[in-house]
């Protein structure tokens, strides 16, 4: 939550380059902390363990065949596609279209950390009109956090232990794999139809992604299954 606010303060006091250098330095500190961790693998190596490529195929096959995991993976991929498409141009939109300064942009982005109000964000304008963004994005953030908690908790209880890691990796590849494409799409749309129109398209896509949940067994259940599902053939 503090990151955008600190970045705005550094950019205002010392310039954007100073903020970028501080950001890069924070990764060096993080890497140093990881290198200082001292532990050892307590699991004995398994000489019959399948290769990484075979494990990836197993995870993808299991995810694609399961009706719950397939729907949730598709929903995550479409949500990230929509979210990243407008987030890729958000700072440019705030500076060029709305006319906010670097300090105000950082303050507005800082407010995002506080919380299906995506369609409020394209209404953002100068002055008090920035409140639309502050009101809209926390609602989206709250939905993303709640969805991730439910999705991960369900997957941990539902998948057979031997397939949990493979299914998790497969779903994350599908979910995050759309983000680079979405960033390029957002930039291309902004160039073609304009910044505000792209914001409308991206935020509307966030809401439309939820329609994926109406496909498959998720729509007919009040609660997700709690027990492990034994796959037919993986």
XYZ file of C-alpha atoms in Angstrom:
234
model
C 0.000 0.000 0.000
C 2.830 2.404 0.802
C 4.716 1.871 -2.468
C 2.864 4.282 -4.795
C 2.749 7.005 -2.148
C 6.480 6.734 -1.434
C 7.205 6.740 -5.173
C 5.137 9.894 -5.633
C 6.989 11.598 -2.784
C 10.390 10.638 -4.184
C 9.411 11.705 -7.721
C 8.157 15.064 -6.436
C 11.228 15.765 -4.272
C 14.011 14.237 -6.360
C 12.598 13.519 -9.799
C 11.399 10.370 -11.556
C 14.911 8.973 -11.995
C 15.457 9.043 -8.228
C 12.241 7.102 -7.722
C 13.290 4.505 -10.303
C 16.720 4.068 -8.694
C 15.103 3.611 -5.269
C 12.737 1.038 -6.753
C 15.638 -0.892 -8.296
C 17.516 -0.764 -4.982
C 14.523 -2.288 -3.196
C 14.839 -5.388 -5.402
C 18.519 -5.683 -4.464
C 17.538 -5.616 -0.779
C 14.872 -8.247 -1.419
C 17.340 -10.505 -3.236
C 19.823 -10.101 -0.389
C 17.204 -11.174 2.137
C 16.407 -14.279 0.092
C 20.088 -15.203 -0.193
C 20.428 -15.061 3.595
C 17.786 -17.743 4.079
C 19.383 -20.966 5.304
C 17.381 -24.132 4.849
C 17.645 -27.507 3.181
C 15.309 -29.718 1.228
C 13.872 -32.283 3.638
C 12.352 -34.368 0.863
C 14.598 -37.107 -0.439
C 15.094 -36.992 -4.211
C 12.858 -39.371 -6.133
C 14.807 -41.120 -8.924
C 11.536 -41.930 -10.688
C 10.207 -38.373 -10.642
C 8.783 -37.212 -13.963
C 10.459 -34.473 -15.951
C 9.328 -30.861 -15.709
C 7.798 -31.029 -19.193
C 5.858 -34.181 -18.318
C 4.662 -32.610 -15.063
C 3.489 -29.527 -16.973
C 1.539 -31.698 -19.407
C -0.055 -33.574 -16.506
C -1.122 -30.347 -14.810
C -2.550 -28.818 -17.978
C -4.430 -32.016 -18.843
C -5.909 -32.288 -15.354
C -6.922 -28.604 -15.315
C -8.465 -28.771 -18.791
C -10.508 -31.897 -18.002
C -11.843 -30.767 -14.629
C -15.048 -28.693 -14.954
C -14.328 -26.481 -11.939
C -10.651 -25.792 -12.544
C -11.267 -25.197 -16.244
C -13.874 -22.514 -15.560
C -11.868 -20.808 -12.811
C -8.718 -20.763 -14.955
C -10.640 -19.240 -17.880
C -12.199 -16.635 -15.599
C -8.790 -15.663 -14.206
C -7.277 -15.381 -17.669
C -10.072 -13.161 -18.980
C -10.054 -11.006 -15.845
C -6.314 -10.399 -16.089
C -6.653 -9.646 -19.785
C -9.194 -6.909 -19.031
C -7.447 -5.582 -15.923
C -4.011 -5.311 -17.526
C -5.362 -3.735 -20.710
C -6.446 -0.603 -18.842
C -3.810 -0.672 -16.113
C -1.103 -0.528 -18.795
C -2.295 2.936 -19.830
C -3.574 4.158 -16.468
C -0.687 6.506 -15.626
C -0.692 7.921 -19.169
C -4.450 8.426 -18.897
C -4.129 10.252 -15.578
C -1.330 12.523 -16.801
C -2.371 13.281 -20.380
C -6.142 12.936 -20.367
C -6.994 13.978 -16.809
C -4.067 16.372 -16.307
C -2.852 15.196 -12.877
C 0.682 15.897 -11.684
C 3.114 13.169 -10.634
C 2.441 13.701 -6.931
C -1.324 13.482 -7.361
C -0.986 10.390 -9.554
C 0.992 8.684 -6.798
C -1.556 9.708 -4.196
C -4.430 8.365 -6.297
C -2.614 5.081 -6.928
C -1.855 4.839 -3.218
C -5.577 4.906 -2.501
C -6.018 1.778 -4.648
C -4.520 -0.367 -1.914
C -7.377 0.476 0.421
C -9.955 -1.898 -1.338
C -17.186 -4.289 -9.172
C -16.799 -0.602 -9.382
C -14.607 -0.660 -12.473
C -16.924 1.441 -14.629
C -16.494 4.428 -12.301
C -12.862 4.860 -13.312
C -13.301 6.135 -16.887
C -15.368 8.997 -15.433
C -12.199 10.426 -13.864
C -11.520 14.094 -14.579
C -9.329 16.880 -13.171
C -9.755 18.197 -9.646
C -12.381 16.456 -7.551
C -13.190 14.287 -10.571
C -10.233 12.121 -9.545
C -12.479 10.820 -6.779
C -14.157 8.551 -9.360
C -10.901 6.633 -9.721
C -10.338 6.507 -5.986
C -13.868 5.162 -5.514
C -13.752 2.690 -8.374
C -10.452 0.870 -8.121
C -10.692 -0.219 -4.454
C -13.888 -2.046 -5.390
C -12.054 -3.878 -8.156
C -9.116 -4.611 -5.835
C -11.457 -5.990 -3.165
C -13.064 -8.284 -5.730
C -9.685 -9.511 -6.993
C -8.427 -10.246 -3.475
C -11.621 -12.061 -2.458
C -11.612 -14.072 -5.687
C -7.977 -15.092 -5.248
C -8.560 -16.217 -1.667
C -11.591 -18.296 -2.640
C -9.896 -19.742 -5.718
C -6.676 -20.734 -3.945
C -8.456 -22.141 -0.892
C -10.756 -24.214 -3.084
C -7.876 -25.541 -5.176
C -5.896 -26.583 -2.088
C -8.821 -28.600 -0.702
C -10.074 -29.947 -4.004
C -7.018 -31.162 -5.912
C -5.360 -34.495 -5.076
C -2.115 -33.733 -3.193
C 0.026 -35.268 -5.947
C -1.512 -32.915 -8.522
C -1.877 -29.734 -6.469
C 1.438 -28.209 -7.525
C 0.902 -29.111 -11.169
C -2.653 -27.738 -11.233
C -1.599 -24.535 -9.458
C 1.255 -23.952 -11.898
C -0.994 -24.651 -14.888
C -3.685 -22.229 -13.733
C -1.154 -19.495 -12.990
C 0.437 -19.839 -16.412
C -3.006 -19.492 -17.994
C -3.969 -16.587 -15.727
C -0.754 -14.590 -15.967
C 0.000 -15.513 -19.557
C -2.657 -13.114 -20.812
C -1.094 -10.099 -19.084
C 1.726 -9.320 -21.577
C -0.768 -9.636 -24.419
C -3.184 -7.367 -22.567
C -0.533 -4.683 -22.057
C 0.192 -4.619 -25.785
C -3.545 -4.618 -26.526
C -4.127 -1.698 -24.166
C -1.402 0.360 -25.786
C -2.660 -0.438 -29.283
C -6.231 0.461 -28.386
C -5.154 3.701 -26.734
C -3.300 4.673 -29.886
C -6.265 3.768 -32.090
C -9.386 4.833 -30.187
C -7.979 7.069 -27.446
C -7.132 6.770 -23.766
C -10.599 7.250 -22.273
C -12.261 4.889 -24.750
C -9.671 2.243 -23.902
C -10.394 2.736 -20.203
C -14.089 2.124 -20.919
C -13.291 -1.008 -22.926
C -10.949 -2.455 -20.301
C -13.170 -1.791 -17.307
C -16.205 -3.179 -19.132
C -14.151 -6.290 -19.858
C -13.633 -6.785 -16.111
C -17.385 -7.126 -15.666
C -17.866 -9.274 -18.771
C -15.214 -11.735 -17.581
C -17.541 -12.773 -14.770
C -19.931 -14.282 -17.320
C -17.445 -17.156 -17.697
C -18.580 -18.346 -14.277
C -22.025 -19.003 -15.769
C -20.516 -21.819 -17.835
C -20.188 -25.226 -16.210
C -21.134 -26.489 -12.743
C -20.167 -23.345 -10.808
C -23.446 -21.616 -11.713
C -25.571 -24.391 -10.182
C -23.863 -24.634 -6.786
C -24.156 -22.587 -3.640
C -20.836 -23.947 -2.311
C -17.818 -25.346 -4.106
C -16.984 -29.004 -3.397
C -14.677 -29.518 -0.438
C -13.346 -32.976 -1.098
C -10.577 -34.058 -3.356
C -11.587 -35.216 -6.786
C -9.773 -38.297 -7.980
C -8.972 -37.789 -11.683
C -10.066 -40.450 -14.141
C -6.811 -40.530 -16.124
C -3.969 -38.051 -15.943
